Short mmCIF file of C-alpha atoms in Angstrom, two decimals:
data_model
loop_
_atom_site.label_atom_id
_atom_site.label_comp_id
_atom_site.label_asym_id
_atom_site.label_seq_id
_atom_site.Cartn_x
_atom_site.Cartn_y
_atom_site.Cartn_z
CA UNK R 1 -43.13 56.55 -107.28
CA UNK R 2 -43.33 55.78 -103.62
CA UNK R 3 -45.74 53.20 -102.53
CA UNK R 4 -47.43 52.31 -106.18
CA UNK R 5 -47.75 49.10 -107.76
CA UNK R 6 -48.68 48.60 -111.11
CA UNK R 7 -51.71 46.74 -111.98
CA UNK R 8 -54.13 46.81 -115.44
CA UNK R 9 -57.92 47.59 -116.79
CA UNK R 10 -58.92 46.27 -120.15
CA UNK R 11 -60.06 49.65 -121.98
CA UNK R 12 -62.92 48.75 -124.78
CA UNK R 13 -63.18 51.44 -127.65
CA UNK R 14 -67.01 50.96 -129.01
CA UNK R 15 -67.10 51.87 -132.76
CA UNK R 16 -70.74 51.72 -133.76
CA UNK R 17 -72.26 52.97 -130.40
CA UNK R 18 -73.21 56.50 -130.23
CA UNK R 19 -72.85 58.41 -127.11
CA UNK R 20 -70.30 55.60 -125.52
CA UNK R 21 -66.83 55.58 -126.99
CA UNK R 22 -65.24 54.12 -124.37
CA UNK R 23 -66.00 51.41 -120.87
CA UNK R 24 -63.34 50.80 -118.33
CA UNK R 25 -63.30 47.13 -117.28
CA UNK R 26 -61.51 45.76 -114.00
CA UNK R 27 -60.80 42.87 -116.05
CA UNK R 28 -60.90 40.88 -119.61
CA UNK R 29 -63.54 38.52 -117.50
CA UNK R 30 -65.78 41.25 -115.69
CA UNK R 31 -66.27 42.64 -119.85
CA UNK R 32 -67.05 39.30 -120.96
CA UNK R 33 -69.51 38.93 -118.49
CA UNK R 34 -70.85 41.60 -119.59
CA UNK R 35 -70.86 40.97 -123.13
CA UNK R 36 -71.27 37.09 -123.82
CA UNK R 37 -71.60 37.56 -127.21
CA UNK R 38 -67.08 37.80 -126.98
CA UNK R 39 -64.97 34.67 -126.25
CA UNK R 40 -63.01 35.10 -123.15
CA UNK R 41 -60.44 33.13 -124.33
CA UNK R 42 -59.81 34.31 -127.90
CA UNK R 43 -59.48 37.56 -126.47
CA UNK R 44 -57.32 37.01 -124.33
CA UNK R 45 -55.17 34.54 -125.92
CA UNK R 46 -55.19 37.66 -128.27
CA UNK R 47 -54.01 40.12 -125.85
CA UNK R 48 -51.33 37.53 -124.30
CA UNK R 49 -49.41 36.59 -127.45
CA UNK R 50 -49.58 39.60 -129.80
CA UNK R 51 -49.15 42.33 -126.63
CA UNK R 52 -51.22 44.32 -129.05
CA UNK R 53 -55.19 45.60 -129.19
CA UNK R 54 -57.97 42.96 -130.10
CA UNK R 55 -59.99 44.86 -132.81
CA UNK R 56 -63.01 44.23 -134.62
CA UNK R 57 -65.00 46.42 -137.03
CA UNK R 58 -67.43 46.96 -133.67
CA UNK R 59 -64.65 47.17 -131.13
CA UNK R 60 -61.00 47.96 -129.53
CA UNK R 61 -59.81 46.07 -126.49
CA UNK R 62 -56.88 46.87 -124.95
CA UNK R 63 -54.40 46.44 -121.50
CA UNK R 64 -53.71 49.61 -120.04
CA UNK R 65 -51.35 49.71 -117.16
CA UNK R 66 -52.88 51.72 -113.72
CA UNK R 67 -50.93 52.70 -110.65
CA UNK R 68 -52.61 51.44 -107.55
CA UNK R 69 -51.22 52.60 -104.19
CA UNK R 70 -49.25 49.65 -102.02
CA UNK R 71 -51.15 48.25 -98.90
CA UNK R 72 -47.66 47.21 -97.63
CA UNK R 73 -44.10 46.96 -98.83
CA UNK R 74 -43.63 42.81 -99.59
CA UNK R 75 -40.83 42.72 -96.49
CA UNK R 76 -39.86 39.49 -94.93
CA UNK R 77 -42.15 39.16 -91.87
CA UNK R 78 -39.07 37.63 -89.98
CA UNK R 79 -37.98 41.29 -89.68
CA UNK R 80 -40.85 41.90 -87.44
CA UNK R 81 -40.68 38.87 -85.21
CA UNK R 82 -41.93 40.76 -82.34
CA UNK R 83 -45.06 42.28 -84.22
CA UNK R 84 -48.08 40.56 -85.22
CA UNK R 85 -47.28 41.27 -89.45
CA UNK R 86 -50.85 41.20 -90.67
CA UNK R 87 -52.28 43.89 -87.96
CA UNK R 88 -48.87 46.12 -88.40
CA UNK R 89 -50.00 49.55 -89.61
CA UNK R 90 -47.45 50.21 -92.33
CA UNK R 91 -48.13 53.87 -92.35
CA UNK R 92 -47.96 55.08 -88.65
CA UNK R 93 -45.52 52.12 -87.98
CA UNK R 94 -42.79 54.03 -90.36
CA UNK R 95 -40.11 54.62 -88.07
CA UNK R 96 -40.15 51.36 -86.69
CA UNK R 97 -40.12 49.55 -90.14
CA UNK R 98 -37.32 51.88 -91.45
CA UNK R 99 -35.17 51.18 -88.14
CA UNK R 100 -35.92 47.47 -88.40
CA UNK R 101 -35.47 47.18 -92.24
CA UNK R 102 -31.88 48.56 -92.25
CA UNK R 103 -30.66 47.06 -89.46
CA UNK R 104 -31.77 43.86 -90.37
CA UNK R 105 -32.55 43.69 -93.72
CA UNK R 106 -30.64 43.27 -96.77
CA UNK R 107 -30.04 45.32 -100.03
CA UNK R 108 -33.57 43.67 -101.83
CA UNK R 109 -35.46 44.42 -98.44
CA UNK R 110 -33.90 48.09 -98.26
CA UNK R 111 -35.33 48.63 -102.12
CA UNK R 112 -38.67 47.54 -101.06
CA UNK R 113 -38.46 49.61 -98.17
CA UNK R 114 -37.37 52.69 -100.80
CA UNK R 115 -40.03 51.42 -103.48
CA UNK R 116 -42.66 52.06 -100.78
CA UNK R 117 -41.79 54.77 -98.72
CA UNK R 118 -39.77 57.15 -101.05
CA UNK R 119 -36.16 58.19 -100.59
CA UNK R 120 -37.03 61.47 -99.52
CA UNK R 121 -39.38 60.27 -96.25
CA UNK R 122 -36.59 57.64 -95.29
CA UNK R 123 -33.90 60.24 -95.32
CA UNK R 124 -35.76 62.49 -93.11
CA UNK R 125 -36.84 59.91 -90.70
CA UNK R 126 -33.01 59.30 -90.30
CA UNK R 127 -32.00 62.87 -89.57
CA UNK R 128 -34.74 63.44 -87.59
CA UNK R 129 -35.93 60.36 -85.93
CA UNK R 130 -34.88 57.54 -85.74
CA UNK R 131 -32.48 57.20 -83.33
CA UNK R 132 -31.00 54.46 -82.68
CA UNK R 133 -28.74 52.38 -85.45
CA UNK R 134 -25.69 50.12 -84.65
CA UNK R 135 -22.05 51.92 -86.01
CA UNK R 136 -21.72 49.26 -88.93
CA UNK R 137 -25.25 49.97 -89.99
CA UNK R 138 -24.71 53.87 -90.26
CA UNK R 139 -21.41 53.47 -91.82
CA UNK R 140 -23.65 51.46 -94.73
CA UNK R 141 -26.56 53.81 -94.41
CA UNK R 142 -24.40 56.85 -94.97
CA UNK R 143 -22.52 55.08 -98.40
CA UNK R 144 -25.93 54.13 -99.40
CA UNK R 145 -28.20 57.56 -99.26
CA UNK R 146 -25.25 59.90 -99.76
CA UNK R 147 -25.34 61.28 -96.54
CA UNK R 148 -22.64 62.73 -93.48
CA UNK R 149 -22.77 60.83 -90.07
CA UNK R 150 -23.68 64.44 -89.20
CA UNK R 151 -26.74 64.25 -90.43
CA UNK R 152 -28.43 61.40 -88.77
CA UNK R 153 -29.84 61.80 -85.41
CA UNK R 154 -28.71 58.16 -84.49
CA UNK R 155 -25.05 59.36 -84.97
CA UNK R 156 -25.48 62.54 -82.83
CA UNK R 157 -27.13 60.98 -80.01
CA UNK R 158 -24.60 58.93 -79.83
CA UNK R 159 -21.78 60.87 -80.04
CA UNK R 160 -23.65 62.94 -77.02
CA UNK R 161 -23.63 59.61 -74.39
CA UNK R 162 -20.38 59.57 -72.36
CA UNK R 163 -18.60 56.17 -72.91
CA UNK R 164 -16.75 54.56 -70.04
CA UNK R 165 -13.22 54.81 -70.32
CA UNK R 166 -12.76 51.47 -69.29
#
């Protein structure tokens, strides 16, 4: 899942309340705030150490896991010396990041990279765009995705520039 991280909502089953069987909290704190009559802290000592539902004869409360959508991968911002890192738009900046995150990064940083941008979009972007990669990288790049030097545009536009024989 390209781009997602994983963050929670506490999910509070009501069992005597007609009408509302269910309220979606942000957090264990914003419910409690909403209902002082439950301790914070027992419930959420609860939820910490038995990973399971607090329940009551009145209520459920449980962690549920959501998938929020990534602001930015979590890359090194010595990979983007040359960029100001907090005004880089991660989006429309793709190409760039991809080029700089391979030929620079390591393994960890390419994952990231993968994690947030999907497989699929970086293997496009390296057929058809990005064009410029040092031999050693697309030796590595090729091993990695599973793909010919054919296939990247890098390789091809290289293989078009005359060389000096010298």
């Amino acid at each position: 899942m390209k781009g997602l991280r994983q963050a929670r909502v506490v999910l509070v089953h009501w069992k005597r309340f007609t009408g509302i069987e269910l309220d979606v909290f942000s957090s264990l704190k914003n419910f409690c705030d909403s209902y002082p009559d439950y301790s914070y802290h027992t419930i959420s000592n609860y939820l910490s150490k038995k990973k399971q539902p607090f329940e009551n004869d009145q209520i459920k409360i449980e962690r549920k896991p959501i998938l929020t959508k990534l602001e930015r991968p979590e890359l090194p911002k010595g990979l983007f010396w040359d960029m100001r890192y907090s005004a880089i738009n991660w989006q429309k900046a793709y190409q760039i990041v991809i080029e700089r995150v391979l030929s620079r990064g390591d393994e960890n940083d390419w994952d990231v990279m993968i994690k947030f941008y999907g497989k699929e979009k970086i293997t496009d972007s390296l057929k058809n765009e990005i064009g410029d990669l040092p031999e050693l990288i697309i030796d590595k790049v090729c091993k990695y995705f599973q793909l010919n030097k054919n296939q990247l545009k890098c390789y091809i536009k290289t293989q078009s520039h005359q060389k000096h024989w010298i």
